[in-house]
Short mmCIF file of C-alpha atoms in Angstrom, two decimals:
data_model
loop_
_atom_site.label_atom_id
_atom_site.label_comp_id
_atom_site.label_asym_id
_atom_site.label_seq_id
_atom_site.Cartn_x
_atom_site.Cartn_y
_atom_site.Cartn_z
CA ASP A 1 0.00 0.00 0.00
CA ILE A 2 1.10 3.58 -0.63
CA GLN A 3 1.48 5.44 2.67
CA MET A 4 0.45 9.09 2.77
CA THR A 5 2.02 11.29 5.46
CA GLN A 6 0.60 14.72 6.21
CA SER A 7 2.16 17.48 8.22
CA PRO A 8 1.51 19.17 10.47
CA SER A 9 -1.20 17.14 12.18
CA SER A 10 -2.73 20.38 13.42
CA LEU A 11 -2.15 24.10 13.14
CA SER A 12 -3.58 27.36 14.40
CA ALA A 13 -3.47 30.49 12.30
CA SER A 14 -5.06 33.92 12.20
CA VAL A 15 -7.73 35.05 9.78
CA GLY A 16 -6.00 36.28 6.65
CA ASP A 17 -2.88 34.15 7.14
CA ARG A 18 -1.41 32.02 4.40
CA VAL A 19 -1.59 28.36 5.41
CA THR A 20 0.28 25.46 3.83
CA ILE A 21 -0.27 21.75 4.48
CA THR A 22 2.06 19.14 3.08
CA CYS A 23 1.48 15.54 2.03
CA GLN A 24 4.19 13.03 1.22
CA ALA A 25 3.65 9.75 -0.60
CA SER A 26 5.77 6.68 0.11
CA GLN A 27 6.38 6.25 -3.63
CA ASP A 28 6.02 8.23 -6.84
CA ILE A 29 2.34 8.90 -7.58
CA THR A 30 2.94 11.48 -10.35
CA THR A 31 -0.02 13.86 -9.86
CA PHE A 32 -2.64 11.33 -8.72
CA LEU A 33 -3.32 13.28 -5.54
CA ASN A 34 -6.58 14.71 -4.27
CA TRP A 35 -7.42 16.97 -1.33
CA TYR A 36 -10.59 16.93 0.77
CA GLN A 37 -12.00 19.25 3.43
CA GLN A 38 -13.99 17.80 6.32
CA LYS A 39 -15.87 20.17 8.58
CA PRO A 40 -16.94 18.94 12.03
CA GLY A 41 -19.83 16.50 11.83
CA LYS A 42 -19.86 16.53 8.04
CA ALA A 43 -18.72 14.27 5.23
CA PRO A 44 -15.49 15.12 3.41
CA LYS A 45 -15.76 17.41 0.41
CA LEU A 46 -13.51 17.33 -2.64
CA LEU A 47 -11.38 20.47 -2.98
CA ILE A 48 -8.61 19.66 -5.44
CA TYR A 49 -7.94 16.74 -7.79
CA ASP A 50 -4.98 15.76 -9.92
CA ALA A 51 -2.74 17.65 -7.47
CA SER A 52 -3.68 21.15 -8.65
CA ASP A 53 -7.11 21.24 -10.32
CA LEU A 54 -9.72 23.13 -8.33
CA GLU A 55 -13.09 21.41 -8.04
CA THR A 56 -15.97 23.51 -9.36
CA GLY A 57 -17.31 25.91 -6.75
CA VAL A 58 -14.25 25.79 -4.48
CA PRO A 59 -12.95 29.27 -3.60
CA SER A 60 -9.83 30.35 -5.45
CA ARG A 61 -7.95 30.93 -2.17
CA PHE A 62 -7.38 27.16 -2.17
CA SER A 63 -4.59 25.84 -4.37
CA GLY A 64 -2.61 22.66 -4.72
CA SER A 65 0.82 21.85 -6.08
CA GLY A 66 3.38 19.12 -6.32
CA SER A 67 4.22 15.93 -8.18
CA GLY A 68 6.04 12.69 -7.54
CA THR A 69 6.07 12.24 -3.78
CA ASP A 70 5.68 15.75 -2.38
CA PHE A 71 2.51 17.80 -2.47
CA SER A 72 1.03 20.81 -0.75
CA LEU A 73 -2.34 22.47 -0.19
CA THR A 74 -2.29 26.23 0.36
CA ILE A 75 -5.00 28.52 1.65
CA SER A 76 -3.88 31.98 0.57
CA SER A 77 -5.96 33.90 3.10
CA LEU A 78 -7.49 31.83 5.89
CA GLN A 79 -11.18 32.48 6.53
CA PRO A 80 -13.30 31.42 9.54
CA GLU A 81 -15.26 29.01 7.34
CA ASP A 82 -12.04 27.14 6.51
CA ILE A 83 -11.96 25.60 9.99
CA ALA A 84 -11.82 21.91 9.15
CA THR A 85 -9.62 18.87 8.85
CA TYR A 86 -7.92 18.42 5.49
CA TYR A 87 -7.02 15.06 3.98
CA CYS A 88 -4.90 14.08 1.02
CA GLN A 89 -5.70 10.91 -0.94
CA GLN A 90 -3.68 9.08 -3.57
CA SER A 91 -5.33 7.47 -6.59
CA ASP A 92 -2.26 6.07 -8.30
CA ASN A 93 -2.55 2.55 -6.91
CA LEU A 94 -5.15 0.38 -5.25
CA PRO A 95 -5.97 0.33 -2.43
CA LEU A 96 -6.77 4.03 -2.37
CA THR A 97 -5.25 5.58 0.73
CA PHE A 98 -5.62 8.79 2.71
CA GLY A 99 -3.26 10.85 4.76
CA GLY A 100 -3.83 11.13 8.48
CA GLY A 101 -5.36 14.58 8.25
CA THR A 102 -4.42 18.13 9.25
CA LYS A 103 -6.75 19.99 11.61
CA VAL A 104 -6.86 23.74 10.97
CA ASP A 105 -8.05 26.12 13.70
CA ILE A 106 -8.30 29.87 14.05
CA LYS A 107 -5.85 31.40 16.50
CA GLN B 1 -26.39 16.49 -8.52
CA VAL B 2 -26.21 12.92 -7.25
CA GLN B 3 -27.18 12.37 -3.62
CA LEU B 4 -26.36 9.40 -1.41
CA HIS B 5 -27.91 8.23 1.84
CA GLU B 6 -26.72 5.47 4.16
CA SER B 7 -29.13 3.31 6.12
CA GLY B 8 -28.92 0.30 8.40
CA PRO B 9 -28.63 -0.76 12.04
CA ARG B 10 -26.75 1.67 14.27
CA GLN B 11 -25.63 -1.04 16.68
CA VAL B 12 -24.21 -4.48 15.95
CA LYS B 13 -23.12 -7.16 18.41
CA PRO B 14 -19.54 -8.46 18.39
CA SER B 15 -18.97 -11.40 16.03
CA GLU B 16 -22.10 -10.55 14.04
CA THR B 17 -22.37 -8.98 10.57
CA LEU B 18 -22.64 -5.26 9.93
CA SER B 19 -24.97 -4.48 7.01
CA LEU B 20 -25.49 -1.09 5.42
CA THR B 21 -27.27 0.12 2.31
CA CYS B 22 -26.62 3.27 0.30
CA THR B 23 -29.47 4.71 -1.74
CA VAL B 24 -28.46 6.86 -4.70
CA SER B 25 -30.67 9.55 -6.23
CA GLY B 26 -30.21 12.05 -9.01
CA GLY B 27 -28.07 9.98 -11.32
CA SER B 28 -27.41 6.66 -12.98
CA MET B 29 -25.40 4.01 -11.16
CA SER B 30 -24.45 1.90 -14.15
CA SER B 31 -21.33 3.68 -15.38
CA TYR B 32 -19.73 4.55 -12.07
CA TYR B 33 -17.82 3.01 -9.20
CA TRP B 34 -19.40 3.18 -5.77
CA SER B 35 -17.47 3.02 -2.53
CA TRP B 36 -17.57 2.66 1.22
CA ILE B 37 -15.22 4.59 3.48
CA ARG B 38 -15.14 4.49 7.27
CA GLN B 39 -13.86 6.80 9.97
CA PRO B 40 -13.44 5.81 13.62
CA ALA B 41 -14.31 8.60 16.01
CA GLY B 42 -11.63 11.29 15.98
CA LYS B 43 -9.51 9.40 13.45
CA GLY B 44 -8.75 9.36 9.75
CA LEU B 45 -10.41 7.87 6.69
CA GLU B 46 -10.11 4.23 5.61
CA TRP B 47 -11.25 3.09 2.17
CA ILE B 48 -13.14 -0.20 2.42
CA GLY B 49 -13.60 -0.91 -1.29
CA ARG B 50 -15.54 -0.25 -4.46
CA ILE B 51 -18.16 -1.83 -6.66
CA TYR B 52 -18.89 -1.00 -10.28
CA GLY B 53 -22.36 -0.78 -11.79
CA SER B 54 -21.75 -4.18 -13.41
CA GLY B 55 -21.09 -5.72 -9.98
CA SER B 56 -17.31 -6.13 -10.18
CA THR B 57 -15.62 -5.43 -6.87
CA TYR B 58 -12.32 -4.52 -5.28
CA TYR B 59 -11.83 -4.76 -1.53
CA ASN B 60 -9.09 -3.23 0.56
CA PRO B 61 -6.78 -6.12 1.47
CA SER B 62 -6.89 -4.97 5.10
CA LEU B 63 -10.58 -5.99 5.25
CA LYS B 64 -10.93 -8.31 2.26
CA SER B 65 -11.61 -11.48 4.23
CA ARG B 66 -14.62 -9.94 5.99
CA VAL B 67 -16.15 -7.60 3.40
CA THR B 68 -18.79 -8.15 0.74
CA MET B 69 -20.36 -5.51 -1.46
CA SER B 70 -23.33 -5.82 -3.78
CA ILE B 71 -25.30 -3.54 -6.07
CA ASP B 72 -28.87 -3.36 -7.31
CA THR B 73 -29.07 -0.72 -10.02
CA SER B 74 -32.82 -1.27 -10.46
CA LYS B 75 -33.30 -0.04 -6.89
CA ASN B 76 -30.50 2.55 -7.09
CA GLN B 77 -28.80 0.92 -4.11
CA PHE B 78 -25.52 -0.68 -3.17
CA SER B 79 -24.69 -2.48 0.04
CA LEU B 80 -21.89 -3.36 2.43
CA ASN B 81 -21.51 -6.37 4.70
CA VAL B 82 -18.70 -6.68 7.22
CA SER B 83 -18.63 -10.01 9.01
CA SER B 84 -17.24 -11.00 12.41
CA VAL B 85 -17.20 -7.44 13.70
CA THR B 86 -15.31 -6.28 16.76
CA ALA B 87 -15.12 -2.99 18.62
CA ALA B 88 -12.45 -1.91 16.10
CA ASP B 89 -15.17 -1.76 13.45
CA THR B 90 -17.02 0.98 15.34
CA ALA B 91 -16.94 3.98 13.02
CA ILE B 92 -18.86 6.40 10.88
CA TYR B 93 -19.49 4.66 7.58
CA TYR B 94 -19.77 6.78 4.46
CA CYS B 95 -20.91 5.75 1.01
CA ALA B 96 -19.52 7.73 -1.89
CA ARG B 97 -19.36 7.86 -5.66
CA LEU B 98 -15.89 7.10 -6.95
CA TYR B 99 -15.48 9.05 -10.18
CA SER B 100 -13.00 7.46 -12.54
CA SER B 101 -11.22 9.29 -15.32
CA SER B 102 -7.47 8.95 -15.44
CA TRP B 103 -7.71 9.27 -11.68
CA PHE B 104 -10.12 8.20 -8.94
CA ILE B 105 -11.88 10.87 -6.91
CA PHE B 106 -14.66 10.68 -4.34
CA ASP B 107 -16.87 13.39 -5.80
CA SER B 108 -20.14 12.81 -3.93
CA TRP B 109 -20.60 11.55 -0.39
CA GLY B 110 -23.43 10.50 1.88
CA ARG B 111 -23.77 12.14 5.28
CA GLY B 112 -22.43 9.06 7.02
CA THR B 113 -23.91 6.76 9.63
CA LEU B 114 -22.36 5.86 12.97
CA VAL B 115 -22.25 2.12 13.60
CA THR B 116 -21.33 0.96 17.10
CA VAL B 117 -20.20 -2.58 17.81
CA SER B 118 -21.32 -3.42 21.31
CA SER B 119 -23.11 -6.17 23.17
#
């Protein structure tokens, strides 16, 4: 199985801050990397697919980058509604696997 | 916009079989993969497996010996069975559509249902 490692596991930032979450795959997955946002008590929601493509309707302050084994999700200006846990997920190989999650709070 | 809804018993006794059904509305099931994902309280996401509209399946090797999925496109439903459950199977269970292009993405999710394994 491909292991996905996210860091940090949690972070606190101020409204308006730039926030970056990283995700590392245990082997090369080219750009087969997706990002999801999970708000408390809700199902995950797709934010970004294919490492950098923004899902329709997702605010442009979210962006993704990376290829190979190293990826990142950036929120350019953190908003109160971005409080959530963020997960990366690889789709290069079966079984599909997720990172452990990064919990984002407002400072 | 496709919508998914999980249903089934909220509590299952140890050693018994957990059974859930996902009802799909707003779209065809035939040309898509459908998945189950679970999340223990306060923890991360674990992919259980997928089933295609034709009925072909893939199960996560971590659960393969205990998992069975089925699909009934005439009823717009697919189902999950997990046998010989233990407390470690207590989790929120989500059903989701697994969109397949050159990649696999979970593009629509149900709200999830909490299943507790307890006597």
